[in-house]
Structure formats: structure tokens, C-alpha cells
Tab-separated table of C-alpha atoms and ligand atoms in Angstrom:
chain	number	residue	atom	x	y	z
A	11	MET	CA	-0.123	0.075	0.042
A	12	PHE	CA	1.395	3.386	-0.960
A	13	VAL	CA	-0.797	5.623	1.330
A	14	THR	CA	1.416	7.420	3.864
A	15	HIS	CA	-1.197	9.503	5.666
A	16	LEU	CA	-4.271	11.839	5.403
A	17	GLU	CA	-4.017	15.506	5.526
A	18	SER	CA	-6.520	18.351	6.317
A	19	ALA	CA	-7.383	20.295	3.194
A	20	ILE	CA	-7.762	23.400	5.309
A	21	ASP	CA	-4.802	23.451	7.592
A	22	GLY	CA	-2.559	20.550	6.602
A	23	THR	CA	-3.148	18.521	9.963
A	24	ARG	CA	-1.916	14.865	9.420
A	25	PHE	CA	-3.836	11.754	10.152
A	26	ASP	CA	-2.829	8.146	10.298
A	27	ALA	CA	-4.237	5.929	7.465
A	28	GLY	CA	-5.887	2.643	8.274
A	29	ARG	CA	-8.541	3.936	10.511
A	30	VAL	CA	-12.096	5.492	10.131
A	31	LEU	CA	-11.776	9.195	9.264
A	32	THR	CA	-14.280	11.865	8.497
A	33	MET	CA	-13.439	15.471	8.432
A	34	HIS	CA	-11.207	17.891	10.345
A	35	ASN	CA	-12.639	21.304	11.686
A	36	GLY	CA	-15.743	20.674	9.276
A	37	ARG	CA	-13.493	20.505	6.252
A	38	PRO	CA	-12.290	17.513	4.027
A	39	LEU	CA	-9.133	15.399	4.114
A	40	TRP	CA	-6.671	14.592	1.217
A	41	VAL	CA	-5.475	11.001	0.979
A	42	ARG	CA	-1.505	11.415	0.337
A	43	TYR	CA	0.675	8.657	-1.223
A	44	ASP	CA	4.394	7.893	-1.395
A	45	LEU	CA	4.661	8.932	-4.944
A	46	ALA	CA	8.389	8.228	-5.166
A	47	ALA	CA	7.521	4.618	-4.283
A	48	VAL	CA	4.746	4.517	-6.704
A	49	LYS	CA	6.993	5.702	-9.293
A	50	LYS	CA	9.274	2.843	-8.755
A	51	ALA	CA	6.528	0.164	-8.541
A	52	VAL	CA	4.691	1.109	-11.859
A	53	ARG	CA	5.164	2.762	-15.208
A	54	PRO	CA	2.378	4.211	-17.248
A	55	ALA	CA	2.766	1.536	-19.934
A	56	ASP	CA	1.944	-1.293	-17.274
A	57	PHE	CA	-1.722	-0.229	-16.981
A	58	ALA	CA	-2.588	-1.266	-20.425
A	59	LEU	CA	-2.097	-4.888	-19.382
A	60	ARG	CA	-4.525	-4.638	-16.455
A	61	VAL	CA	-8.220	-5.067	-15.645
A	62	ASN	CA	-10.409	-2.773	-17.665
A	63	SER	CA	-11.775	-0.703	-14.735
A	64	LEU	CA	-10.478	2.015	-12.375
A	65	TRP	CA	-8.958	-0.647	-10.060
A	66	ARG	CA	-6.219	-0.765	-12.762
A	67	TYR	CA	-4.824	2.354	-11.043
A	68	ARG	CA	-4.356	0.388	-7.757
A	69	GLU	CA	-1.208	2.070	-6.667
A	70	LEU	CA	-2.993	5.391	-6.480
A	71	LEU	CA	-6.016	4.048	-4.727
A	72	PRO	CA	-6.290	3.766	-0.889
A	73	LEU	CA	-7.431	0.058	-0.758
A	74	PRO	CA	-4.466	-2.235	0.358
A	75	LYS	CA	-3.418	-4.401	-2.517
A	76	ASP	CA	-4.461	-7.685	-0.969
A	77	ILE	CA	-7.910	-6.698	-0.253
A	78	GLU	CA	-10.685	-7.429	-2.776
A	79	PRO	CA	-12.460	-4.318	-3.943
A	80	VAL	CA	-16.318	-4.222	-4.047
A	81	THR	CA	-16.687	-3.754	-7.668
A	82	LEU	CA	-19.427	-3.706	-10.504
A	83	GLY	CA	-16.808	-3.258	-13.218
A	84	GLU	CA	-16.684	0.582	-13.106
A	85	GLY	CA	-14.382	2.774	-14.938
A	86	MET	CA	-12.818	3.037	-18.388
A	87	SER	CA	-15.700	5.098	-19.991
A	88	PRO	CA	-15.104	5.968	-23.692
A	89	ILE	CA	-13.895	9.315	-24.956
A	90	LEU	CA	-16.250	9.742	-27.862
A	91	PRO	CA	-15.355	12.359	-30.734
A	92	CYS	CA	-18.180	14.650	-31.483
A	93	PRO	CA	-17.739	15.840	-34.967
A	94	ARG	CA	-21.192	17.068	-35.903
A	95	LEU	CA	-21.850	18.753	-32.561
A	96	GLY	CA	-18.299	20.309	-32.936
A	97	LYS	CA	-19.091	21.630	-36.289
A	98	GLU	CA	-22.300	23.331	-35.051
A	99	LEU	CA	-20.320	24.864	-32.224
A	100	GLY	CA	-17.376	25.917	-34.570
A	101	LEU	CA	-14.864	23.381	-32.824
A	102	SER	CA	-12.600	21.075	-34.511
A	103	ARG	CA	-11.657	18.853	-31.492
A	104	LEU	CA	-14.732	18.236	-29.254
A	105	PHE	CA	-15.046	15.148	-27.348
A	106	ILE	CA	-17.457	13.719	-24.725
A	107	LYS	CA	-16.222	11.410	-21.963
A	108	ASP	CA	-19.334	9.241	-21.404
A	109	GLU	CA	-19.610	8.419	-17.739
A	110	GLY	CA	-23.339	7.492	-18.389
A	111	GLN	CA	-22.131	4.044	-19.377
A	112	LEU	CA	-21.034	3.235	-15.940
A	113	PRO	CA	-22.807	1.031	-13.333
A	114	THR	CA	-25.909	2.806	-12.032
A	115	GLY	CA	-25.725	5.311	-15.069
A	116	SER	CA	-23.400	7.982	-13.553
A	117	PHE	CA	-19.948	8.705	-12.553
A	118	LYS	CA	-21.082	8.429	-8.917
A	119	SER	CA	-20.194	4.756	-9.136
A	120	ARG	CA	-16.480	5.552	-9.163
A	121	GLY	CA	-16.724	7.377	-5.772
A	122	MET	CA	-18.843	4.762	-4.163
A	123	ALA	CA	-16.634	1.726	-5.573
A	124	ALA	CA	-13.723	3.318	-3.756
A	125	ALA	CA	-15.505	4.465	-0.621
A	126	VAL	CA	-17.724	1.341	-0.032
A	127	SER	CA	-14.489	-0.875	-0.535
A	128	MET	CA	-12.781	1.201	2.129
A	129	ALA	CA	-15.813	1.241	4.545
A	130	LYS	CA	-15.925	-2.614	4.191
A	131	HIS	CA	-12.313	-2.944	4.610
A	132	LEU	CA	-12.372	-0.588	7.843
A	133	GLY	CA	-15.143	-2.842	9.346
A	134	LEU	CA	-18.101	-0.454	8.908
A	135	THR	CA	-21.483	-2.200	8.351
A	136	ARG	CA	-24.066	0.554	8.286
A	137	LEU	CA	-23.870	3.414	5.796
A	138	ALA	CA	-26.060	6.570	5.308
A	139	VAL	CA	-26.047	9.180	2.664
A	140	PRO	CA	-27.796	12.515	1.789
A	141	THR	CA	-28.152	12.632	-1.972
A	142	ALA	CA	-29.445	14.890	-4.729
A	143	GLY	CA	-30.052	11.467	-6.585
A	144	ASN	CA	-27.308	9.557	-8.392
A	145	ALA	CA	-25.238	9.067	-5.218
A	146	GLY	CA	-28.007	7.482	-3.400
A	147	GLY	CA	-28.577	5.074	-6.132
A	148	ALA	CA	-24.707	4.129	-6.359
A	149	LEU	CA	-24.377	3.808	-2.604
A	150	ALA	CA	-27.433	1.592	-2.654
A	151	ALA	CA	-25.824	-0.618	-5.255
A	152	TYR	CA	-22.423	-0.972	-3.845
A	153	GLY	CA	-23.785	-1.257	-0.564
A	154	ALA	CA	-25.807	-4.408	-1.751
A	155	ARG	CA	-22.832	-5.575	-3.506
A	156	ALA	CA	-20.874	-5.547	-0.117
A	157	GLY	CA	-23.704	-6.993	1.825
A	158	MET	CA	-24.062	-3.836	3.880
A	159	GLU	CA	-26.984	-1.801	5.277
A	160	VAL	CA	-27.703	1.365	3.453
A	161	PHE	CA	-29.840	4.496	4.382
A	162	VAL	CA	-30.670	6.938	1.799
A	163	PHE	CA	-32.218	10.365	2.339
A	164	MET	CA	-33.233	12.527	-0.764
A	165	PRO	CA	-35.318	15.553	-1.574
A	166	GLU	CA	-38.892	14.496	-2.226
A	167	ASP	CA	-38.791	15.654	-5.756
A	168	THR	CA	-35.699	13.654	-6.628
A	169	PRO	CA	-35.926	11.850	-10.074
A	170	VAL	CA	-38.021	8.827	-9.555
A	171	ILE	CA	-35.380	6.508	-11.141
A	172	ASN	CA	-32.995	7.401	-8.242
A	173	GLN	CA	-35.732	6.532	-5.738
A	174	LEU	CA	-36.380	3.182	-7.584
A	175	GLU	CA	-32.724	2.126	-7.987
A	176	ALA	CA	-32.042	2.830	-4.224
A	177	PHE	CA	-35.159	0.863	-3.245
A	178	LEU	CA	-34.547	-1.959	-5.579
A	179	CYS	CA	-31.175	-2.362	-4.137
A	180	GLY	CA	-32.546	-2.863	-0.681
A	181	ALA	CA	-31.785	0.441	0.814
A	182	ARG	CA	-33.876	2.095	3.266
A	183	VAL	CA	-34.977	5.217	1.310
A	184	PHE	CA	-36.526	8.363	2.661
A	185	LEU	CA	-37.926	11.410	1.066
A	186	VAL	CA	-37.359	14.745	2.617
A	187	ASN	CA	-39.261	18.037	1.936
A	188	GLY	CA	-36.054	20.020	1.567
A	189	LEU	CA	-32.728	19.964	-0.322
A	190	ILE	CA	-29.599	17.918	-0.034
A	191	ASN	CA	-28.112	20.060	2.838
A	192	ASP	CA	-31.546	19.246	4.741
A	193	CYS	CA	-31.022	15.658	4.146
A	194	GLY	CA	-27.391	15.975	5.409
A	195	LYS	CA	-28.573	17.322	8.616
A	196	ILE	CA	-30.716	14.333	9.071
A	197	VAL	CA	-27.839	12.050	8.441
A	198	ARG	CA	-25.557	13.897	10.781
A	199	GLU	CA	-27.935	13.906	13.555
A	200	GLY	CA	-28.671	10.266	13.102
A	201	ILE	CA	-24.998	9.304	13.609
A	202	ASP	CA	-25.197	8.996	17.439
A	203	LYS	CA	-28.638	7.502	17.418
A	204	LEU	CA	-28.231	4.823	14.818
A	205	GLY	CA	-24.500	4.350	14.632
A	206	TRP	CA	-24.236	4.733	10.789
A	207	PHE	CA	-21.160	6.074	8.864
A	208	ASP	CA	-21.857	9.344	6.874
A	209	MET	CA	-20.866	8.728	3.188
A	210	SER	CA	-21.584	12.414	2.156
A	211	THR	CA	-19.714	13.891	-0.647
A	212	LEU	CA	-16.110	14.916	0.778
A	213	LYS	CA	-17.073	14.088	4.385
A	214	GLU	CA	-15.399	10.871	4.028
A	215	PRO	CA	-12.072	10.887	2.330
A	216	TYR	CA	-12.396	8.081	-0.462
A	217	ARG	CA	-15.203	8.999	-2.825
A	218	LEU	CA	-12.783	11.611	-3.899
A	219	GLU	CA	-10.049	9.036	-4.693
A	220	GLY	CA	-12.504	7.000	-6.740
A	221	LYS	CA	-13.599	10.073	-8.866
A	222	LYS	CA	-9.825	11.007	-9.205
A	223	THR	CA	-9.721	7.997	-11.626
A	224	MET	CA	-11.415	10.092	-14.308
A	225	GLY	CA	-8.267	12.293	-14.515
A	226	LEU	CA	-5.995	9.107	-14.588
A	227	GLU	CA	-8.148	7.738	-17.263
A	228	ILE	CA	-8.257	10.689	-19.667
A	229	ALA	CA	-4.376	10.839	-19.352
A	230	GLU	CA	-4.032	7.132	-20.348
A	231	GLN	CA	-6.761	7.232	-23.021
A	232	LEU	CA	-4.840	10.249	-24.719
A	233	GLY	CA	-1.469	8.625	-24.384
A	234	TRP	CA	-0.283	10.210	-21.166
A	235	ARG	CA	-1.196	13.764	-22.159
A	236	LEU	CA	-4.238	15.955	-21.286
A	237	PRO	CA	-6.668	18.182	-23.391
A	238	ASP	CA	-6.782	21.826	-23.370
A	239	VAL	CA	-10.012	22.337	-21.635
A	240	ILE	CA	-12.248	20.248	-19.498
A	241	PHE	CA	-15.950	21.240	-18.927
A	242	TYR	CA	-17.602	19.619	-15.826
A	243	PRO	CA	-20.748	20.058	-14.213
A	244	THR	CA	-20.350	20.986	-10.468
A	245	GLY	CA	-22.406	20.114	-7.587
A	246	GLY	CA	-20.573	18.993	-4.426
A	247	GLY	CA	-17.275	19.277	-6.436
A	248	THR	CA	-15.664	15.910	-6.040
A	249	GLY	CA	-15.446	15.220	-9.792
A	250	LEU	CA	-13.685	18.438	-10.327
A	251	ILE	CA	-11.401	18.325	-7.180
A	252	GLY	CA	-10.568	14.659	-7.920
A	253	MET	CA	-9.411	15.291	-11.404
A	254	TRP	CA	-7.277	18.020	-10.405
A	255	LYS	CA	-5.709	15.837	-7.620
A	256	ALA	CA	-4.897	13.327	-10.333
A	257	PHE	CA	-3.248	15.753	-12.559
A	258	ALA	CA	-1.115	16.845	-9.701
A	259	GLU	CA	-0.113	13.271	-8.738
A	260	MET	CA	0.723	12.359	-12.355
A	261	THR	CA	2.816	15.658	-12.709
A	262	GLU	CA	4.753	14.765	-9.655
A	263	LEU	CA	5.136	11.214	-11.008
A	264	GLY	CA	6.473	12.458	-14.278
A	265	TRP	CA	3.816	10.589	-16.107
A	266	LEU	CA	2.550	13.353	-18.371
A	267	GLY	CA	3.851	14.122	-21.868
A	268	SER	CA	6.725	11.712	-21.255
A	269	GLY	CA	9.355	12.454	-23.914
A	270	GLU	CA	7.922	15.775	-25.020
A	271	PRO	CA	9.320	19.191	-24.271
A	272	SER	CA	8.745	20.597	-20.806
A	273	SER	CA	6.354	23.235	-21.956
A	274	VAL	CA	4.050	20.452	-23.058
A	275	ARG	CA	4.762	18.357	-19.925
A	276	SER	CA	3.812	21.217	-17.609
A	277	ARG	CA	0.714	22.495	-19.102
A	278	LEU	CA	-2.525	21.273	-17.487
A	279	PRO	CA	-6.016	21.709	-18.796
A	280	LYS	CA	-8.192	24.718	-17.819
A	281	LEU	CA	-11.060	23.532	-15.694
A	282	VAL	CA	-14.344	24.936	-16.615
A	283	SER	CA	-16.887	24.497	-13.536
A	284	CYS	CA	-20.344	24.713	-14.915
A	285	GLN	CA	-23.435	25.168	-12.861
A	286	SER	CA	-27.175	26.262	-13.602
A	287	ASP	CA	-28.153	29.745	-13.154
A	288	GLY	CA	-30.965	28.183	-10.707
A	289	CYS	CA	-28.031	27.055	-8.265
A	290	ALA	CA	-24.739	28.709	-8.778
A	291	PRO	CA	-22.908	29.275	-5.429
A	292	ILE	CA	-19.366	28.432	-6.874
A	293	VAL	CA	-19.962	30.672	-9.745
A	294	ARG	CA	-20.999	33.459	-7.527
A	295	ALA	CA	-17.865	33.030	-5.170
A	296	PHE	CA	-15.500	32.679	-8.213
A	297	GLU	CA	-16.936	35.935	-9.661
A	298	LYS	CA	-16.532	37.755	-6.288
A	299	GLY	CA	-12.937	36.468	-5.932
A	300	GLU	CA	-13.799	34.582	-2.655
A	301	ARG	CA	-12.282	31.311	-1.557
A	302	PHE	CA	-15.568	30.190	0.212
A	303	ALA	CA	-19.062	30.088	-1.120
A	304	GLU	CA	-22.151	31.325	0.573
A	305	LEU	CA	-25.475	29.262	0.679
A	306	PHE	CA	-27.393	29.798	-2.514
A	307	ALA	CA	-30.999	30.575	-1.501
A	308	ASN	CA	-33.970	29.061	-3.254
A	309	ALA	CA	-31.915	26.699	-5.266
A	310	HIS	CA	-33.763	25.080	-8.257
A	311	THR	CA	-32.818	23.082	-11.316
A	312	VAL	CA	-33.869	20.031	-13.140
A	313	ALA	CA	-30.190	19.189	-13.186
A	314	SER	CA	-30.549	17.551	-9.849
A	315	GLY	CA	-26.900	16.559	-9.437
A	316	LEU	CA	-26.167	20.410	-9.473
A	317	ARG	CA	-28.936	21.214	-6.730
A	318	VAL	CA	-26.190	21.658	-4.083
A	319	PRO	CA	-26.697	24.916	-2.493
A	320	ALA	CA	-23.568	24.641	-0.186
A	321	ALA	CA	-20.525	22.365	-0.284
A	322	VAL	CA	-17.879	21.726	2.298
A	323	GLY	CA	-15.288	21.493	-0.509
A	324	ASP	CA	-16.093	24.870	-1.940
A	325	PHE	CA	-12.511	26.161	-1.439
A	326	MET	CA	-10.983	23.059	-2.927
A	327	MET	CA	-12.949	23.630	-6.147
A	328	LEU	CA	-12.255	27.323	-6.277
A	329	ASP	CA	-8.464	26.743	-5.796
A	330	ALA	CA	-8.520	24.231	-8.526
A	331	ILE	CA	-10.420	26.177	-11.096
A	332	ARG	CA	-8.270	29.227	-10.295
A	333	ALA	CA	-4.920	27.176	-10.445
A	334	SER	CA	-5.951	25.767	-13.849
A	335	GLY	CA	-6.661	29.251	-15.437
A	336	GLY	CA	-10.230	28.218	-15.927
A	337	TRP	CA	-13.593	29.538	-14.880
A	338	ALA	CA	-16.788	28.904	-12.958
A	339	ILE	CA	-19.850	29.778	-15.211
A	340	ALA	CA	-23.538	29.367	-14.845
A	341	GLY	CA	-25.556	27.985	-17.923
A	342	GLN	CA	-29.139	28.937	-18.476
A	343	GLU	CA	-31.738	26.656	-16.887
A	344	LYS	CA	-34.019	27.140	-19.898
A	345	SER	CA	-31.382	25.701	-22.208
A	346	ILE	CA	-31.087	22.316	-20.488
A	347	VAL	CA	-33.817	20.381	-22.461
A	348	PRO	CA	-33.159	21.968	-25.832
A	349	TRP	CA	-29.412	21.035	-25.261
A	350	MET	CA	-30.217	17.539	-24.201
A	351	ARG	CA	-32.001	16.899	-27.424
A	352	ARG	CA	-29.507	18.806	-29.675
A	353	ALA	CA	-26.564	16.941	-28.445
A	354	ALA	CA	-28.153	13.424	-28.480
A	355	SER	CA	-29.602	14.114	-31.932
A	356	LEU	CA	-26.302	14.917	-33.355
A	357	GLU	CA	-24.111	12.328	-31.675
A	358	GLY	CA	-26.391	9.671	-30.198
A	359	ILE	CA	-25.003	10.337	-26.742
A	360	ALA	CA	-27.805	10.594	-24.260
A	361	ILE	CA	-26.474	13.445	-22.196
A	362	CYS	CA	-27.833	14.221	-18.721
A	363	PRO	CA	-29.278	17.763	-17.794
A	364	GLU	CA	-26.124	18.483	-15.747
A	365	THR	CA	-24.065	18.107	-18.913
A	366	ALA	CA	-26.481	20.130	-21.077
A	367	VAL	CA	-25.586	23.112	-18.803
A	368	CYS	CA	-21.914	22.471	-19.904
A	369	PHE	CA	-22.903	22.823	-23.476
A	370	ASP	CA	-24.735	26.078	-22.827
A	371	VAL	CA	-21.491	27.367	-21.091
A	372	LEU	CA	-19.269	26.006	-24.028
A	373	GLU	CA	-21.289	27.668	-26.579
A	374	ARG	CA	-21.059	31.026	-24.710
A	375	LEU	CA	-17.292	30.689	-24.286
A	376	VAL	CA	-16.682	30.055	-27.974
A	377	ARG	CA	-18.822	33.058	-29.040
A	378	GLU	CA	-16.875	35.177	-26.518
A	379	GLY	CA	-13.613	33.729	-27.980
A	380	ARG	CA	-12.406	32.390	-24.589
A	381	VAL	CA	-12.275	28.815	-26.138
A	382	GLY	CA	-10.350	28.464	-29.315
A	383	ARG	CA	-11.876	26.674	-32.305
A	384	ASP	CA	-8.868	24.208	-32.487
A	385	GLU	CA	-8.490	23.652	-28.747
A	386	GLU	CA	-8.988	20.084	-27.691
A	387	ILE	CA	-12.071	19.906	-25.431
A	388	ILE	CA	-13.528	17.251	-23.263
A	389	VAL	CA	-17.150	17.720	-22.006
A	390	PHE	CA	-17.925	15.089	-19.261
A	391	ASN	CA	-21.323	13.369	-19.642
A	392	THR	CA	-21.653	12.706	-15.979
A	393	GLY	CA	-24.830	10.647	-16.220
A	394	ALA	CA	-27.379	8.969	-18.728
A	395	ALA	CA	-30.244	11.084	-19.849
A	396	GLN	CA	-32.444	7.982	-19.261
A	397	LYS	CA	-32.306	8.623	-15.530
A	398	TYR	CA	-34.157	11.870	-15.793
A	399	PRO	CA	-37.742	11.106	-17.254
A	400	GLU	CA	-39.300	14.183	-15.418
A	401	ALA	CA	-36.869	16.638	-17.002
A	402	VAL	CA	-38.305	16.423	-20.415
A	403	LYS	CA	-42.132	16.853	-21.201
A	404	LEU	CA	-42.945	14.487	-23.915
A	405	ASP	CA	-45.760	15.137	-26.251
A	406	LEU	CA	-45.446	12.492	-28.862
A	407	PRO	CA	-48.015	11.762	-31.601
A	408	ARG	CA	-50.288	8.920	-31.510
A	409	LEU	CA	-51.472	6.541	-34.220
A	410	ASP	CA	-54.736	4.663	-34.210
A	411	LYS	CA	-54.050	1.034	-35.631
A	412	ASN	CA	-57.705	0.921	-36.765
A	413	ARG	CA	-57.534	3.892	-38.986
A	414	ALA	CA	-55.731	4.546	-42.398
A	415	ILE	CA	-52.222	6.048	-41.453
A	416	ASP	CA	-51.440	9.422	-42.876
A	417	TYR	CA	-47.945	8.733	-44.202
A	418	ASP	CA	-47.501	12.348	-45.527
A	419	ALA	CA	-48.315	13.720	-41.987
A	420	ILE	CA	-45.442	11.303	-40.785
A	421	ALA	CA	-42.968	12.399	-43.365
A	422	ARG	CA	-43.683	16.245	-42.332
A	423	ARG	CA	-43.017	15.582	-38.525
A	424	PRO	CA	-39.853	17.413	-37.238
B	525	PLP	C1	-23.323	14.445	-8.717
B	525	PLP	C2	-23.470	14.790	-10.039
B	525	PLP	C3	-22.886	15.807	-10.542
B	525	PLP	C4	-22.079	16.805	-9.701
B	525	PLP	O1	-20.904	16.108	-9.368
B	525	PLP	P1	-19.938	16.717	-8.175
B	525	PLP	O2	-18.863	15.776	-8.217
B	525	PLP	O3	-20.742	16.431	-6.884
B	525	PLP	O4	-19.556	18.104	-8.299
B	525	PLP	C5	-22.964	16.077	-11.997
B	525	PLP	N1	-23.625	15.262	-12.750
B	525	PLP	C6	-24.225	14.378	-12.255
B	525	PLP	C7	-25.170	13.452	-13.316
B	525	PLP	C8	-24.352	13.877	-10.980
B	525	PLP	O5	-24.955	12.714	-10.479
């Protein structure tokens, strides 16, 4: 095992690995590795021969090597070229990394695979999570896979698929008349009474490590280099923070741009953190030049994964975005459904509402000349559109099998 210790992200306090840890002073912990030892143990080329999942990056994950992970085969999602969509936007190198193909249909499975594996290894048996939707489904699935007890708390208007998947996986699911932070309070207060472990985003240290593998995976898939710009829909922030951590670790390992001039080697992608104008606490803080975000009042968006009015990792997100030379920008709520259909119609990729927000932001940045037409751009599709039946109002024409079919009318349908 290459983990040396854990470290408070707010003040650097060190903690021993190998025991149950949560936060320090209400703020998250980083997992730290002996990167010099990792560098001796594995070379980038070695990964190609390994299992086709995030567990191929075992030296940079917290689970000891001799412990079996709790797995559903997560990771190694494809990076799909999007020539037609790119052409419409005036971009020559546009790609979608399709995390909708992961178990439970979202990138949340990466975090939960790592966190549930660690929870099991550390002897925990009863897990609880407040969720905007996908995290609850993913925890329920991995909890079932591990034979553990799971409690899920979600806003009462969470997409029904998330309610269904958590229920079917045997979790005890509760609907709360509030948002994810209200659910978080219920979980926090239940810790003493029911003895469960809080699996909230960034309140335990290992979901971040699982999501970090998105960054490792892009590098490997692109031949150990990184794109120019990454668009990521931002809620609690683990996706963004995790990727930036992966880039930092790979830089220190000397794995990026091996053999190329140092200018190529040292250049990391701009991170564009995308939120909806219905819930944009990180965008507000970014614009004001603040390191911490204020609670976003009256948060509303059909992009349920972005309905996070306050995040304990706000400063980690803002630090990463600024260090990358990127931006935090709000897309328009009203453009979500049009973008879902436009992207899927042009490329066949069923993008979630969260990712639709990224496309609205991307279109704006191209128009404003902040993204160049020949830059290499990866937009993360963090989940599958099929998980959001409520987001799109369908009004499909009906045909009567007992009447003559009007084929001209069929041909005219848009
Ligand atoms: C959770 C979620 C997000 C936000 O991810 P964070 O890592 O919490 O910022 C984006 N999209 C989807 C589909 C999600 O489920």
C-alpha cells in the first residue's frame, strides 16, 4: 500500500491512515501517497495490461493491495469524438467522456466503489447518505454488492429513477421535504442514534479518490497527455477536485507528456466548472474572488446533481479552477432540455441535464472567444439522460391502428 497519511485540506493537519476518518474542523481530508515509491513500482505502460476498470490504478487508490475491492466493473468510460456537434459549435476537436455508461448510469459509481470498498475494509457495516439522486442509487448498489446496510435520504422531488434504483437495491430510502443540505442534517444527527457512517460527498475521504480516476483515465486514453479544456458540471465538487488531484499526482510522478518538451509536459487543462443559473454558489464565489461560497438561497434546477446550495469542498473547487486558469460559469436553466435533445440528436449520446448546462456554457465561451476553435475540449457526460424522465415533457403523436395511417403527416414531422 502506498498511502502514507491523510491531510486536512484546510490546515494541513496529518492523520494516520488505516482507521475510520471523516473531516477535520468541518473540512475535507486529502489522501496522500508515497509517490516516489509508486513511481518505482509502476510505469504508465503497465496499466494497459491490467483489468478494464478503475482498479487498474491500484497504486494510486487507498485500498490495500491484498484486499478485494467491492466492484461492479466501473471505470474506463469511452472518450467519444463529436464531429457534428463540434461543427455546429465551430470546434474542430470536441469530445464527450461518457460516464453515463458506468454502473448505475453515472460517474457516482466511481466514488462509491472506492468509498464502499474502504468502508468494508475498515469494518463499517451501516452506511447513510444524503443525496441529490445519483449518489444514493450508487451507494445502494455498492452497499448491496458488499452486503451492507444502507440508508438513503433524498429531496422528495428527486428523479423517480433514483428512488427506484435505491429501493430495488434494498436501501432504506426516505424522501425529505427539503434539499440535499437538509438531508445532510438528518444524516448527521442520526450518527449517534443509529451508529451509521456518513458517506456524504467529501465528508469521508475516499469517494474523492474513486472520482480521481477520471483524471488518470483521460491521461491514459490520450497517451499520457491531457486536453486543453475540460468542462465539468459541478455540484458537491468531487469530480472537479478529484481530477485536479490526479493531474497533480501524475505531474509529480512525471507521467505526463513523457518524452515531450517540458512546456508540453507542464501544461494542465483549464477547468471550466459549470453550474445552472438556478443554483450557482461556486460561480458567485468565483466572480467575487472569494475562496468560500455562500449558501445559494432558493436553489432550483432540473439538473438534480447540481442542486447543491452549499458544499464543504467549496474552497478546494475554487482553488483548482483558479490554479488551472479556468472559470466557474452558470449555464441557463432554460437551455437544458433543448441541449439534451440537440446533443443526443447530433451524436447519439444521451447527455444528462447536468451536462446540458456545460454545452450552454461552452457555446457562450466559443462565442466570446475564450475557447479557441482548435483547442482540444472534453465535456464530461456525468450521467445517462435515461435517468431523468421528469426533465423532459414528452408530447409524442399517437397513431390509431384501426385507421388509415397518414404517411404524409409522418414525413412532415420534425
Ligand atoms: C453528482 C452529479 C454531478 C455533480 O458532481 P460533483 O462531483 O458532486 O460536483 C454532476 N452530474 C451528475 C449526473 C451527478 O450525479
